Structure formats: C-alpha cells, structure tokens
Coordinates of C-alpha atoms in Angstrom, one line a residue:
X1 CA -0.1 0.0 0.3
X2 CA 1.5 3.6 -0.5
X3 CA 1.9 5.9 2.2
X4 CA -0.6 9.1 2.2
X5 CA 0.2 12.5 1.7
X6 CA 2.1 14.3 4.5
X7 CA 2.9 18.1 4.5
X8 CA 1.3 19.8 2.4
X9 CA -2.2 17.5 1.4
X10 CA -5.6 19.0 -0.3
X11 CA -8.5 16.8 0.6
X12 CA -11.4 15.3 -1.6
X13 CA -14.6 15.1 -0.4
X14 CA -17.3 13.5 -2.3
X15 CA -21.0 12.6 -1.3
X16 CA -24.3 11.3 -3.1
X17 CA -26.9 14.5 -2.5
X18 CA -30.4 12.8 -1.6
X19 CA -28.6 9.5 -0.9
X20 CA -30.9 8.1 1.7
X21 CA -34.2 8.8 0.3
X22 CA -32.6 6.3 -3.3
X23 CA -31.5 3.7 -0.6
X24 CA -34.6 3.9 1.3
X25 CA -37.1 4.1 -2.7
X26 CA -33.4 2.1 -4.9
X27 CA -32.1 -0.6 -2.5
X28 CA -30.9 -2.7 -5.4
X29 CA -30.5 0.3 -8.2
X30 CA -28.8 2.5 -5.0
X31 CA -26.3 -0.6 -4.8
X32 CA -25.2 -0.6 -7.9
X33 CA -24.9 3.4 -8.4
X34 CA -23.0 3.9 -5.5
X35 CA -20.1 1.2 -7.3
X36 CA -20.2 3.1 -10.6
X37 CA -19.7 6.4 -8.7
X38 CA -17.0 4.6 -6.3
X39 CA -15.5 3.2 -9.7
X40 CA -15.7 7.0 -11.4
X41 CA -14.5 8.4 -8.8
X42 CA -11.7 6.4 -7.6
X43 CA -10.2 6.2 -10.8
X44 CA -10.2 9.8 -11.5
X45 CA -8.0 10.3 -8.1
X46 CA -5.9 7.7 -8.8
X47 CA -5.4 9.3 -13.0
X48 CA -4.1 12.2 -11.0
X49 CA -1.9 10.8 -8.6
X50 CA -4.5 10.8 -5.4
X51 CA -5.2 8.0 -2.4
X52 CA -8.3 7.2 -1.8
X53 CA -7.9 7.3 2.2
X54 CA -11.5 5.8 2.3
X55 CA -15.0 5.4 1.5
X56 CA -17.7 7.6 3.8
X57 CA -20.9 5.7 2.5
X58 CA -21.9 7.1 0.0
X59 CA -18.5 8.9 -0.9
X60 CA -14.9 9.3 -1.3
X61 CA -12.7 10.8 1.2
X62 CA -9.2 10.9 -1.1
X63 CA -6.1 12.9 -0.5
X64 CA -3.3 14.7 -3.0
X65 CA 0.7 16.3 -1.9
X66 CA -0.5 18.7 -5.2
X67 CA -3.5 20.8 -5.2
X68 CA -4.4 21.3 -9.1
X69 CA -3.5 17.6 -8.9
X70 CA -7.1 16.8 -6.4
X71 CA -8.8 19.6 -8.8
X72 CA -8.2 18.0 -11.8
X73 CA -9.4 14.9 -10.0
X74 CA -12.2 16.4 -9.0
X75 CA -13.1 17.7 -12.3
X76 CA -12.5 14.5 -14.3
X77 CA -15.1 12.7 -12.0
X78 CA -18.0 15.2 -12.2
X79 CA -17.4 14.7 -15.7
X80 CA -17.2 11.0 -15.9
X81 CA -20.4 10.8 -13.4
X82 CA -22.1 12.9 -15.7
X83 CA -21.7 10.5 -18.5
X84 CA -22.4 7.3 -16.3
X85 CA -24.8 5.1 -17.9
X86 CA -27.1 4.4 -14.1
X87 CA -29.6 2.3 -13.1
X88 CA -32.6 3.0 -14.5
X89 CA -34.7 4.1 -10.8
X90 CA -31.6 6.3 -10.1
X91 CA -31.6 8.3 -13.5
X92 CA -28.8 10.0 -12.3
X93 CA -26.4 10.7 -9.0
X94 CA -25.8 14.8 -8.5
X95 CA -22.7 14.3 -5.8
X96 CA -21.4 17.2 -4.0
X97 CA -17.1 17.7 -4.0
X98 CA -14.7 20.4 -2.1
X99 CA -11.4 20.3 -1.7
X100 CA -9.5 21.8 1.5
X101 CA -5.5 22.3 1.5
X102 CA -3.9 22.1 5.5
X103 CA -0.5 21.5 6.4
X104 CA -1.5 18.0 8.5
X105 CA 0.2 14.4 8.6
X106 CA -1.9 11.0 8.6
X107 CA -2.0 8.4 11.6
X108 CA -3.3 5.3 11.3
X109 CA -4.1 5.4 7.6
X110 CA -6.0 8.3 7.8
X111 CA -6.6 12.3 8.3
X112 CA -8.0 14.1 12.0
X113 CA -8.8 17.3 13.0
X114 CA -10.4 20.3 11.9
X115 CA -9.4 20.5 8.7
X116 CA -10.7 17.5 7.7
X117 CA -13.7 19.0 9.9
X118 CA -13.4 21.8 7.5
X119 CA -13.8 20.0 3.8
X120 CA -16.6 17.9 4.9
X121 CA -19.0 21.1 6.3
X122 CA -17.6 22.7 2.4
X123 CA -18.4 19.5 0.9
X124 CA -21.9 19.6 3.1
X125 CA -23.0 23.0 2.0
X126 CA -22.5 22.9 -1.7
X127 CA -26.0 20.8 -4.2
X128 CA -24.9 17.8 -6.4
X129 CA -22.6 18.9 -9.3
X130 CA -21.0 21.5 -7.7
X131 CA -17.0 21.9 -6.5
X132 CA -16.5 24.0 -3.8
X133 CA -13.0 24.9 -2.5
X134 CA -11.7 26.6 0.3
X135 CA -9.2 29.2 0.0
X136 CA -5.7 28.0 0.8
X137 CA -7.1 25.3 -2.5
X138 CA -7.7 28.9 -4.0
X139 CA -4.3 30.1 -3.5
X140 CA -2.3 26.8 -4.8
X141 CA -4.1 26.3 -7.6
X142 CA -5.6 29.7 -9.2
X143 CA -2.6 30.9 -11.5
X144 CA -2.3 27.0 -12.7
X145 CA -5.9 25.9 -13.7
X146 CA -6.3 25.0 -17.7
X147 CA -7.2 28.0 -19.3
X148 CA -11.1 27.2 -19.8
X149 CA -11.6 26.6 -16.1
X150 CA -12.2 29.6 -13.8
X151 CA -12.9 30.2 -10.6
X152 CA -16.1 31.8 -8.9
X153 CA -16.2 33.2 -5.4
X154 CA -19.0 32.6 -3.6
X155 CA -18.4 34.7 -0.6
X156 CA -18.2 34.2 3.6
X157 CA -20.4 31.4 4.4
X158 CA -22.1 29.8 8.1
X159 CA -21.1 26.6 7.8
X160 CA -22.7 24.1 10.4
X161 CA -19.8 23.9 14.0
X162 CA -17.3 26.1 12.0
X163 CA -17.0 29.0 14.3
X164 CA -14.9 31.3 11.8
X165 CA -17.2 32.4 8.4
X166 CA -15.7 29.9 5.7
X167 CA -14.9 32.1 2.3
X168 CA -16.0 29.3 -0.7
X169 CA -15.0 29.3 -4.2
X170 CA -16.3 27.6 -7.1
X171 CA -14.9 25.7 -9.8
X172 CA -16.2 26.5 -13.0
X173 CA -15.3 23.9 -15.9
X174 CA -16.5 23.2 -19.1
X175 CA -19.5 20.8 -20.3
X176 CA -19.8 20.9 -16.3
X177 CA -23.2 23.1 -14.9
X178 CA -22.6 26.2 -13.6
X179 CA -25.2 27.8 -11.8
X180 CA -26.4 26.3 -8.7
X181 CA -28.8 27.3 -6.0
X182 CA -27.3 28.7 -2.6
X183 CA -25.0 27.0 -0.4
X184 CA -26.6 25.9 2.3

C-alpha cells in the first residue's frame, strides 16, 4: 500500500446528494449506483496521483500532495459521473465535492482534526454537481488552472459547527453545470 501524503495535503470529499431517500426507495439500484460512483471517483483520483483514504458511506475521502491534481481529479470525476449510465430507478446521481488544503500528517492510515472537519462542512454546504474550494486550495491553484477553467467567488459562508465564517469558491469547468442553488 502506498503511504498517504503528508505535509501540504489537499483533501477531496465527495457525497451523493439525496442518497438516503434513494437508498430507501431503490436499494438494489443504489447499490449499483454507488459501485459506479466509487469506480469513477477512484479512477479520477488515482489517475491524478491521489490516494483514496476511505469510502465514506455514499462518498469518497481522498488526499493529494498536489492541489492542482486534486482540482483536476474532481473535474474528471464530475465529468465521468455526468456521462455515466445509471440504473433506471436512480436515473442520475448528483455528487457534491469539496477541496481543502492543509498542513497535516496522516495517522493510522487516516487523517484527523479540524481540517478534515472543514472540508466535510464545505462539501455538505453545496448541491450535487458542484465543486467547492477553500481559500487555502484556491491560493495554490488559481495560477495553474487550465485556460478554460475558472473560479467563482461565492463569498463568506457560515458552516455548521465552525466558529469562523469560511470563504468558499466554486470551480467552473467546461461542459459541466455552472449555476447552482445557494449554499446551505
């Protein structure tokens, strides 16, 4: 097993929007849909030199030693999810994603602490299909994004459980949705 990144690490969290309702209504189709999600996200992560830390129920927690690779992996994953063929009852799976960069060391094959909580809260604030970034990640990637990719400032947001407001950005990627409802 490859060791997890340490030092400056960019986290990617994903989560299937509305999964509880889908699991209740269509358990067999959701089992297949989750397998499709996991395969697409895992391929996007590993092809950009990232590491899947763990599956998180209906999502993935990944770590990268390169913030730009993390952004590109998230965009690759959203593109793959948008073009996937889903089980009939599920129709499509909307996956929210968030990226946050911190200085951190893995412990016991995992990461712990406030930065992990922060990326989870950022991810939970967005709707499916959206990729959100913390300022720490934006600082590392804004000059290195592909020419057709940009960032949208979504302003300061109050996130559940965090004392400080968090400034949040959205990455705008060609051929993926751009407009979303306000953050939660």
